[in-house]
Tab-separated table of C-alpha atoms in Angstrom:
chain	number	residue	atom	x	y	z
A	25	MET	CA	110.471	88.853	65.229
A	26	LYS	CA	112.967	86.075	67.412
A	27	ILE	CA	112.062	82.734	65.776
A	28	LEU	CA	114.199	78.633	66.990
A	29	VAL	CA	113.915	76.504	64.674
A	30	VAL	CA	114.440	72.947	66.659
A	31	GLU	CA	115.637	70.049	63.525
A	32	ASP	CA	117.744	67.900	62.851
A	33	LEU	CA	117.565	67.176	59.603
A	34	ASP	CA	119.208	70.590	57.434
A	35	ALA	CA	116.878	69.821	53.803
A	36	LYS	CA	113.860	70.505	55.853
A	37	ALA	CA	115.443	72.769	58.648
A	38	GLU	CA	115.795	75.419	55.413
A	39	LYS	CA	112.438	74.531	54.025
A	40	ILE	CA	111.046	75.930	56.891
A	41	GLU	CA	113.381	78.361	57.573
A	42	ARG	CA	112.590	79.371	53.572
A	43	LEU	CA	109.110	79.327	54.359
A	44	ILE	CA	109.856	81.664	57.761
A	45	ASN	CA	111.433	84.688	55.633
A	46	GLU	CA	108.676	84.318	53.293
A	47	GLU	CA	106.069	84.872	55.197
A	48	ILE	CA	106.855	87.071	57.887
A	49	GLY	CA	109.906	88.523	55.740
A	50	GLU	CA	113.676	89.747	56.529
A	51	ASP	CA	113.269	93.212	58.357
A	52	GLY	CA	112.500	92.363	61.199
A	53	LEU	CA	112.883	88.743	62.056
A	54	GLU	CA	116.060	86.358	63.370
A	55	LEU	CA	115.881	82.779	63.120
A	56	CYS	CA	117.755	80.838	65.282
A	57	ARG	CA	118.380	76.732	65.050
A	58	ALA	CA	118.743	73.809	66.856
A	59	ALA	CA	119.345	70.371	65.508
A	60	THR	CA	118.860	68.097	68.929
A	61	VAL	CA	116.917	68.762	71.920
A	62	ASN	CA	120.003	70.045	75.077
A	63	ASP	CA	121.225	72.496	72.044
A	64	ALA	CA	117.374	74.047	72.061
A	65	LEU	CA	117.229	73.850	75.909
A	66	ILE	CA	120.065	75.728	76.301
A	67	LYS	CA	119.566	78.053	73.816
A	68	LEU	CA	115.700	78.348	75.937
A	69	GLY	CA	117.445	78.979	78.802
A	70	ASN	CA	119.725	81.649	77.283
A	71	GLN	CA	117.649	83.894	75.141
A	72	ARG	CA	113.419	84.181	74.491
A	73	PHE	CA	111.478	83.904	71.416
A	74	ASP	CA	108.860	85.338	69.958
A	75	VAL	CA	108.695	82.141	68.875
A	76	VAL	CA	108.756	78.216	68.635
A	77	VAL	CA	109.424	76.070	65.725
A	78	VAL	CA	109.642	71.990	67.304
A	79	ASP	CA	110.150	69.044	65.584
A	80	LEU	CA	109.061	65.804	67.862
A	81	VAL	CA	111.368	63.160	67.503
A	82	LEU	CA	115.229	64.389	67.930
A	83	PRO	CA	118.135	63.101	69.599
A	84	GLN	CA	118.445	64.178	72.710
A	85	MET	CA	122.163	65.553	71.920
A	86	GLY	CA	124.329	65.256	68.876
A	87	GLY	CA	124.835	61.876	67.720
A	88	GLY	CA	122.132	60.134	69.202
A	89	GLU	CA	119.337	58.523	68.723
A	90	PRO	CA	116.054	61.125	67.021
A	91	ALA	CA	113.634	59.536	69.467
A	92	ASP	CA	109.759	61.387	71.238
A	93	ALA	CA	110.591	65.040	73.040
A	94	THR	CA	106.511	65.115	73.602
A	95	ALA	CA	107.274	65.566	77.104
A	96	GLN	CA	109.982	68.166	76.895
A	97	TRP	CA	108.906	70.102	75.701
A	98	CYS	CA	105.456	70.035	77.198
A	99	GLU	CA	107.538	70.642	80.451
A	100	GLN	CA	109.199	73.402	78.718
A	101	ILE	CA	105.643	74.930	77.719
A	102	GLU	CA	104.354	74.660	81.133
A	103	HIS	CA	106.973	75.283	84.159
A	104	HIS	CA	109.691	77.153	83.046
A	105	LEU	CA	109.342	81.158	81.793
A	106	SER	CA	110.338	80.900	78.349
A	107	GLY	CA	108.141	78.699	77.533
A	108	ARG	CA	105.350	79.814	78.679
A	109	THR	CA	106.350	83.612	76.959
A	110	ALA	CA	106.275	81.476	73.465
A	111	SER	CA	103.990	81.152	71.017
A	112	TRP	CA	104.528	77.526	70.081
A	113	ILE	CA	104.614	76.029	66.736
A	114	VAL	CA	104.660	71.455	66.883
A	115	MET	CA	105.793	69.175	63.457
A	116	THR	CA	106.133	65.620	62.591
A	117	GLY	CA	106.288	63.644	59.975
A	118	TYR	CA	105.062	60.469	61.954
A	119	THR	CA	101.473	59.816	62.200
A	120	GLU	CA	101.847	57.647	65.432
A	121	VAL	CA	103.787	60.428	67.266
A	122	ALA	CA	101.707	62.988	66.618
A	123	HIS	CA	98.213	60.789	67.115
A	124	ALA	CA	99.767	60.310	71.079
A	125	ALA	CA	101.367	63.536	70.792
A	126	ARG	CA	98.012	65.443	70.632
A	127	GLU	CA	96.406	65.545	73.331
A	128	SER	CA	99.191	66.124	75.317
A	129	PHE	CA	100.083	69.586	73.504
A	130	ALA	CA	95.819	70.774	73.039
A	131	ARG	CA	96.123	70.661	76.936
A	132	HIS	CA	98.887	73.915	76.801
A	133	GLY	CA	96.382	75.479	73.552
A	134	VAL	CA	99.439	73.996	71.005
A	135	ALA	CA	98.337	72.146	67.366
A	136	VAL	CA	100.424	69.585	65.841
A	137	ILE	CA	100.662	69.482	62.655
A	138	HIS	CA	101.998	66.494	60.647
A	139	HIS	CA	104.453	66.776	58.052
A	140	ASP	CA	103.618	64.698	54.931
A	141	GLU	CA	104.284	64.682	50.312
A	142	SER	CA	101.197	66.274	50.089
A	143	GLY	CA	102.555	69.685	51.502
A	144	ASN	CA	99.291	70.224	53.766
A	145	TRP	CA	101.919	71.525	56.581
A	146	GLU	CA	102.961	74.515	54.790
A	147	ARG	CA	100.436	75.411	54.010
A	148	LEU	CA	99.204	75.501	57.880
A	149	LEU	CA	102.451	76.332	58.473
A	150	ARG	CA	101.732	79.480	56.673
A	151	GLU	CA	98.782	80.307	58.967
A	152	LYS	CA	100.211	79.619	61.779
A	153	LEU	CA	103.043	81.775	61.491
A	154	ARG	CA	100.355	84.971	59.714
A	155	ASP	CA	98.954	84.507	63.679
A	156	ASN	CA	101.163	84.190	65.601
A	157	TYR	CA	102.817	86.806	63.961
A	158	SER	CA	100.171	89.243	64.626
A	159	THR	CA	99.824	88.432	67.840
A	160	ARG	CA	103.091	88.314	69.010
A	161	PRO	CA	104.221	88.354	73.025
A	162	LEU	CA	104.722	91.776	74.090
A	163	ASP	CA	107.255	93.398	75.690
A	164	PHE	CA	104.644	94.424	78.664
A	165	VAL	CA	101.674	94.856	80.237
A	166	ILE	CA	100.358	97.161	83.366
A	167	VAL	CA	97.365	96.514	84.428
A	168	CYS	CA	95.088	99.620	86.356
A	169	ALA	CA	92.799	98.833	89.070
A	170	LEU	CA	90.752	102.855	87.681
A	171	GLU	CA	90.361	104.184	84.185
A	172	LYS	CA	92.244	107.826	86.328
A	173	GLU	CA	95.063	105.685	87.203
A	174	ARG	CA	95.764	104.542	82.682
A	175	GLN	CA	95.287	108.189	82.485
A	176	GLY	CA	98.308	108.992	84.192
A	177	TYR	CA	100.672	107.779	81.290
A	178	ALA	CA	99.855	110.875	79.647
A	179	HIS	CA	102.130	112.502	81.513
A	180	ALA	CA	104.903	109.891	80.816
A	181	ARG	CA	107.149	108.894	78.223
A	182	CYS	CA	105.494	106.997	76.154
A	183	THR	CA	103.021	106.769	73.126
A	184	LEU	CA	99.625	105.724	73.517
A	185	GLY	CA	96.572	103.474	71.519
A	186	ASP	CA	93.768	103.413	70.855
A	187	LEU	CA	90.982	101.856	73.072
A	188	GLU	CA	89.665	98.052	72.311
A	189	ASN	CA	88.652	94.539	73.471
A	190	VAL	CA	91.372	92.381	73.199
A	191	ALA	CA	89.633	88.141	74.598
A	192	GLY	CA	87.576	91.141	77.386
A	193	LEU	CA	89.562	92.709	78.358
A	194	ASP	CA	90.099	96.815	79.015
A	195	CYS	CA	93.149	97.261	76.947
A	196	GLN	CA	95.979	100.553	75.538
A	197	MET	CA	98.432	99.700	73.445
A	198	THR	CA	101.284	101.308	74.582
A	199	HIS	CA	104.526	101.696	73.104
A	200	ILE	CA	107.720	102.894	75.239
A	201	GLY	CA	110.000	103.707	72.336
A	202	SER	CA	110.323	100.220	70.531
A	203	LEU	CA	109.148	98.823	73.319
A	204	ARG	CA	105.345	97.037	72.686
A	205	GLY	CA	102.999	96.713	75.204
A	206	VAL	CA	98.995	96.932	76.668
A	207	ILE	CA	97.870	99.092	79.837
A	208	VAL	CA	94.958	96.589	80.777
A	209	VAL	CA	92.035	98.223	83.122
A	210	GLN	CA	90.922	96.739	86.043
A	211	ALA	CA	86.709	96.042	85.228
A	212	LEU	CA	86.202	96.175	88.531
A	213	PRO	CA	88.870	97.041	91.736
A	214	GLY	CA	89.199	94.925	94.209
A	215	MET	CA	92.050	91.112	94.733
A	216	ILE	CA	89.814	89.280	93.169
A	217	SER	CA	89.108	91.608	90.416
A	218	ALA	CA	93.303	92.558	90.029
A	219	ALA	CA	93.835	89.209	89.764
A	220	ILE	CA	91.783	87.918	86.951
A	221	VAL	CA	92.781	90.175	84.891
A	222	ALA	CA	96.494	90.055	85.981
A	223	MET	CA	96.695	86.062	85.658
A	224	LYS	CA	94.199	86.652	81.857
A	225	ALA	CA	96.509	89.419	80.506
A	226	LEU	CA	99.279	87.955	80.456
A	227	SER	CA	97.816	84.734	79.558
A	228	THR	CA	97.120	86.185	76.616
A	229	PHE	CA	100.256	88.182	76.293
A	230	ARG	CA	102.583	86.419	76.968
A	231	PRO	CA	104.820	90.363	78.139
A	232	ARG	CA	108.466	89.801	79.426
A	233	ALA	CA	107.254	92.395	82.689
A	234	ILE	CA	104.144	92.959	84.559
A	235	ALA	CA	103.283	96.240	86.094
A	236	MET	CA	101.141	98.227	87.874
A	237	SER	CA	100.646	102.116	89.197
A	238	GLY	CA	97.659	104.179	90.799
A	239	ILE	CA	97.698	104.671	93.896
A	240	CYS	CA	96.845	104.849	97.611
A	241	GLY	CA	96.498	105.201	101.515
A	242	GLY	CA	99.566	105.141	103.356
A	243	ARG	CA	101.021	103.903	106.971
A	244	GLU	CA	100.237	106.634	108.928
A	245	GLY	CA	104.328	107.557	110.303
A	246	GLU	CA	106.319	105.121	107.662
A	247	THR	CA	105.462	107.843	105.134
A	248	GLU	CA	103.581	110.701	103.764
A	249	LEU	CA	101.505	112.038	101.461
A	250	GLY	CA	103.194	111.748	98.095
A	251	ALA	CA	105.320	108.973	98.705
A	252	LEU	CA	105.548	106.593	96.365
A	253	ILE	CA	105.531	103.856	96.861
A	254	VAL	CA	107.360	100.518	94.857
A	255	PRO	CA	107.268	97.404	97.915
A	256	ASP	CA	109.773	94.948	97.310
A	257	VAL	CA	106.950	92.206	99.818
A	258	SER	CA	102.711	92.310	100.353
A	259	TRP	CA	100.127	90.508	101.714
A	260	ASN	CA	96.365	90.183	101.832
A	261	TYR	CA	96.181	90.689	105.587
A	262	GLN	CA	93.077	90.554	105.915
A	263	SER	CA	94.359	86.908	105.203
A	264	GLY	CA	94.163	83.926	108.579
A	265	LYS	CA	91.922	83.552	111.432
A	266	PHE	CA	88.851	86.004	112.609
A	267	LYS	CA	87.905	84.073	116.461
A	268	GLU	CA	87.029	86.605	119.494
A	269	GLY	CA	86.789	89.213	117.044
A	270	LYS	CA	90.637	89.980	116.414
A	271	LEU	CA	92.213	88.962	113.303
A	272	THR	CA	95.969	85.732	113.557
A	273	ALA	CA	96.920	86.353	110.636
A	274	ASP	CA	98.253	84.864	107.420
A	275	LEU	CA	101.056	86.297	106.016
A	276	LEU	CA	101.379	84.717	102.975
A	277	GLN	CA	103.686	87.049	101.294
A	278	VAL	CA	105.076	87.766	98.107
A	279	THR	CA	108.093	89.158	97.289
A	280	ILE	CA	109.492	90.733	93.518
A	281	PRO	CA	111.842	88.741	92.286
A	282	PRO	CA	115.868	89.875	94.206
A	283	SER	CA	117.239	90.838	90.172
A	284	VAL	CA	114.737	93.464	89.207
A	285	ARG	CA	114.387	94.343	93.726
A	286	SER	CA	117.972	95.870	92.796
A	287	THR	CA	117.709	97.870	89.903
A	288	LEU	CA	114.726	99.548	91.702
A	289	CYS	CA	116.736	100.100	93.943
A	290	HIS	CA	118.936	102.385	92.298
A	291	LEU	CA	115.700	104.378	90.332
A	292	ALA	CA	114.548	105.007	94.120
A	293	THR	CA	116.421	107.269	95.122
A	294	ALA	CA	115.724	111.963	96.244
A	295	GLU	CA	117.615	112.877	92.986
A	296	TRP	CA	114.667	110.483	90.571
A	297	SER	CA	112.139	110.959	92.589
A	298	LYS	CA	112.734	114.767	92.221
A	299	LYS	CA	112.822	114.267	87.994
A	300	LEU	CA	109.430	112.285	87.531
A	301	ARG	CA	107.936	115.061	89.523
A	302	GLN	CA	108.975	117.621	87.320
A	303	GLY	CA	106.220	119.696	85.245
A	304	LEU	CA	103.357	118.600	87.956
A	305	MET	CA	101.208	120.771	89.946
A	306	GLN	CA	101.107	119.922	94.292
A	307	SER	CA	104.146	121.611	95.022
A	308	GLU	CA	104.282	120.875	98.644
A	309	LEU	CA	104.303	117.947	97.419
A	310	GLU	CA	108.024	117.489	94.856
A	311	ALA	CA	109.845	116.296	98.155
A	312	ALA	CA	108.073	113.672	98.903
A	313	PRO	CA	110.530	110.160	99.134
A	314	ILE	CA	110.427	106.868	96.352
A	315	GLN	CA	109.970	104.415	98.955
A	316	MET	CA	110.487	100.638	98.525
A	317	LEU	CA	108.819	99.440	101.837
A	318	PRO	CA	105.862	96.389	101.969
A	319	MET	CA	102.717	97.065	100.547
A	320	VAL	CA	99.837	95.824	101.661
A	321	SER	CA	96.392	94.759	99.727
A	322	GLY	CA	93.029	94.410	101.350
A	323	SER	CA	88.920	93.747	100.135
A	324	GLN	CA	88.261	97.067	100.966
A	325	VAL	CA	89.060	101.006	101.339
A	326	VAL	CA	90.569	102.112	104.359
A	327	ALA	CA	89.382	104.690	107.068
A	328	ASP	CA	89.821	103.740	109.609
A	329	PRO	CA	93.108	104.287	111.826
A	330	ALA	CA	92.930	101.995	113.410
A	331	VAL	CA	93.081	99.327	110.514
A	332	GLY	CA	96.864	101.048	110.371
A	333	THR	CA	97.210	99.576	113.890
A	334	LEU	CA	96.645	95.582	113.143
A	335	ILE	CA	98.834	96.230	109.764
A	336	GLY	CA	101.513	97.439	111.940
A	337	GLU	CA	101.530	94.162	113.945
A	338	GLN	CA	101.840	91.827	110.940
A	339	GLY	CA	104.609	94.697	109.277
A	340	ARG	CA	106.202	97.524	111.186
A	341	LYS	CA	107.480	98.251	108.270
A	342	VAL	CA	104.776	98.258	106.315
A	343	ALA	CA	104.157	101.207	104.253
A	344	GLY	CA	101.304	101.262	101.901
A	345	ILE	CA	97.370	99.944	101.572
A	346	ASP	CA	95.330	99.374	98.681
A	347	MET	CA	93.308	96.585	97.411
A	348	GLU	CA	95.229	94.792	94.084
A	349	VAL	CA	99.137	94.833	94.826
A	350	ALA	CA	99.162	91.821	95.776
A	351	SER	CA	96.785	89.851	93.298
A	352	VAL	CA	99.069	91.190	90.515
A	353	LEU	CA	102.497	89.878	92.380
A	354	PHE	CA	101.437	86.932	93.290
A	355	ALA	CA	99.164	85.939	89.772
A	356	ALA	CA	103.155	87.177	88.147
A	357	ASN	CA	105.307	84.769	90.111
A	358	GLU	CA	102.883	82.327	89.174
A	359	PHE	CA	102.614	82.646	85.753
A	360	PHE	CA	107.163	83.984	86.074
A	361	ASN	CA	107.402	79.963	87.944
A	362	GLY	CA	109.277	83.353	90.852
A	363	SER	CA	111.288	85.360	87.392
A	364	GLY	CA	110.653	87.792	84.891
A	365	ILE	CA	110.479	91.329	85.445
A	366	VAL	CA	107.550	92.533	88.069
A	367	ILE	CA	106.837	96.527	89.091
A	368	ALA	CA	104.164	98.017	91.656
A	369	ALA	CA	103.443	101.861	92.462
A	370	LYS	CA	101.736	103.511	93.377
A	371	THR	CA	101.715	106.876	95.152
A	372	VAL	CA	100.031	107.346	98.597
A	373	VAL	CA	97.339	109.971	98.449
A	374	ASP	CA	96.093	109.682	101.139
A	375	LEU	CA	96.586	108.514	105.654
A	376	ALA	CA	93.434	105.418	105.202
A	377	ASN	CA	92.130	108.173	107.614
A	378	PRO	CA	88.778	110.317	107.946
A	379	ALA	CA	90.318	113.041	106.629
A	380	LYS	CA	90.450	110.757	102.776
A	381	ASP	CA	89.733	112.993	99.316
A	382	ASP	CA	90.425	112.165	95.742
A	383	ARG	CA	92.962	116.573	95.768
A	384	TYR	CA	95.951	114.506	94.576
A	385	HIS	CA	94.118	111.406	92.561
A	386	GLU	CA	95.655	112.704	89.619
A	387	TYR	CA	98.812	113.633	90.933
A	388	GLY	CA	99.543	110.843	92.432
A	389	CYS	CA	98.157	108.661	88.672
A	390	ALA	CA	101.110	110.241	87.100
A	391	LEU	CA	103.872	109.939	88.781
A	392	SER	CA	103.050	106.792	89.503
A	393	ALA	CA	102.935	106.074	85.100
A	394	ARG	CA	106.032	108.137	84.888
A	395	PHE	CA	108.545	106.173	87.074
A	396	VAL	CA	106.504	102.490	85.667
A	397	VAL	CA	107.664	103.795	81.774
A	398	ASN	CA	111.094	104.736	83.404
A	399	ALA	CA	111.461	101.246	85.376
A	400	LEU	CA	110.907	99.385	82.592
A	401	THR	CA	112.880	101.098	80.049
A	402	GLU	CA	115.540	99.977	82.809
A	403	LEU	CA	115.064	96.608	83.096
A	404	LEU	CA	114.117	96.071	79.197
A	405	GLY	CA	117.666	97.552	78.129
A	406	GLU	CA	115.342	100.328	75.804
A	407	ALA	CA	115.999	103.692	75.535
C-alpha cells in the first residue's frame, strides 16, 4: 500500500507516519512525504498512491507562507488521474478552514478531519486508514456483458475468487500474479448497461486499468471467424439523424490512449495469436489473426448484412460489431481524462448475418480472456 503524507510541520508529519505504521503495518507499506503543495503535485504527477493524507494549510513552495489549499486539492481529485484513483484523507488544525472546506470536499466524497488537541483526530484517522486499506484501489477492472464471457477467464492465467455483490455490481475478485482486480458482469447486455456498469466500477474500485473481453460479430470482407478484434477506435454506429429512411451518422469516436495502443500492437501478432489459441478447441480457427481495427457498437443484435453495408459507409475498415465496447471506452475516457490503461478485445464468432449460431462462443470467450490477461500483465508491469 502506497501512502503520500502532505504536511509541512515535521513533528506532526512524524506523528501521522507513526500512526500509519501502527495501523497498517510496515510490511507492504510504502510511505512518501511532501512538505509543500508543489512538491505534492509533482509526486502525484509521477507516481500512483493508494491513499493521500493532506493538510489543508500549506506553503505553495519551500520558504512560502502557508495558505488554504482546498481549491487545489479539489481540482486534483476532480480532474487528474492521480486524484481519481486514490483515496483522500484531509486534515487541518484551523477550525474555520475546516468548516469552510467541508462542503467542497463532500462533493467528492471526502471528509475533513479537524486536527485539535483532544486527540480525537487520531481515532478518526485510524478509522479512515482501516476503511481505505480494505477498499484500497484495485489494479484492474474487467467488464463482461455476459456471464459466459467471464467464464472464459477459467482458461486464462489468473486466479479467480468468489462471486460478490459490491455496490450493486456482480463481481468476481481476481488476481493476475500480484495484480489485484475484479471481473464485473453487466446486469443486462447493451450500451446503456455497459456505460453504467463501467463508470460505477471505475468510481468504486479506482483502478489503473479497465478492460472488456468477450465475443462480437464481424463485418464480412474485413475479418473472419475466430479473429480477435482489438479496437483502437470505436463509436455508436446508430448515432445520428434518420431522415427519409436513411441515417446521417454523427461519428463521435473514442480512441484508446496512444501509449496503450503501441503496447497492444506488439501483442497483435501471428505469433501471439498462435500462443493464445494453444489448448483451445476449434482447430479450424487456429490461423485466424489478431486485428487492431475499429469496432462499432449499437443497441441491437445484428443478423443482417445490410447493417454491415451501412457501417461500411461510416468507416471502411470497421471489423467488429458489438453492443458494449464503445460505451466502456467512452466511460474510461471520461474517468481517466483521456489517459489511463484501456483495453477491449473480442473474438469474432459470427459475420452478422442470418447464419449466426453459438458454436464458437466458448472458444471466443476464452481467447479474448487470455489476450486481456496478457495485455494487463504487460501494461501494468507485473510478471
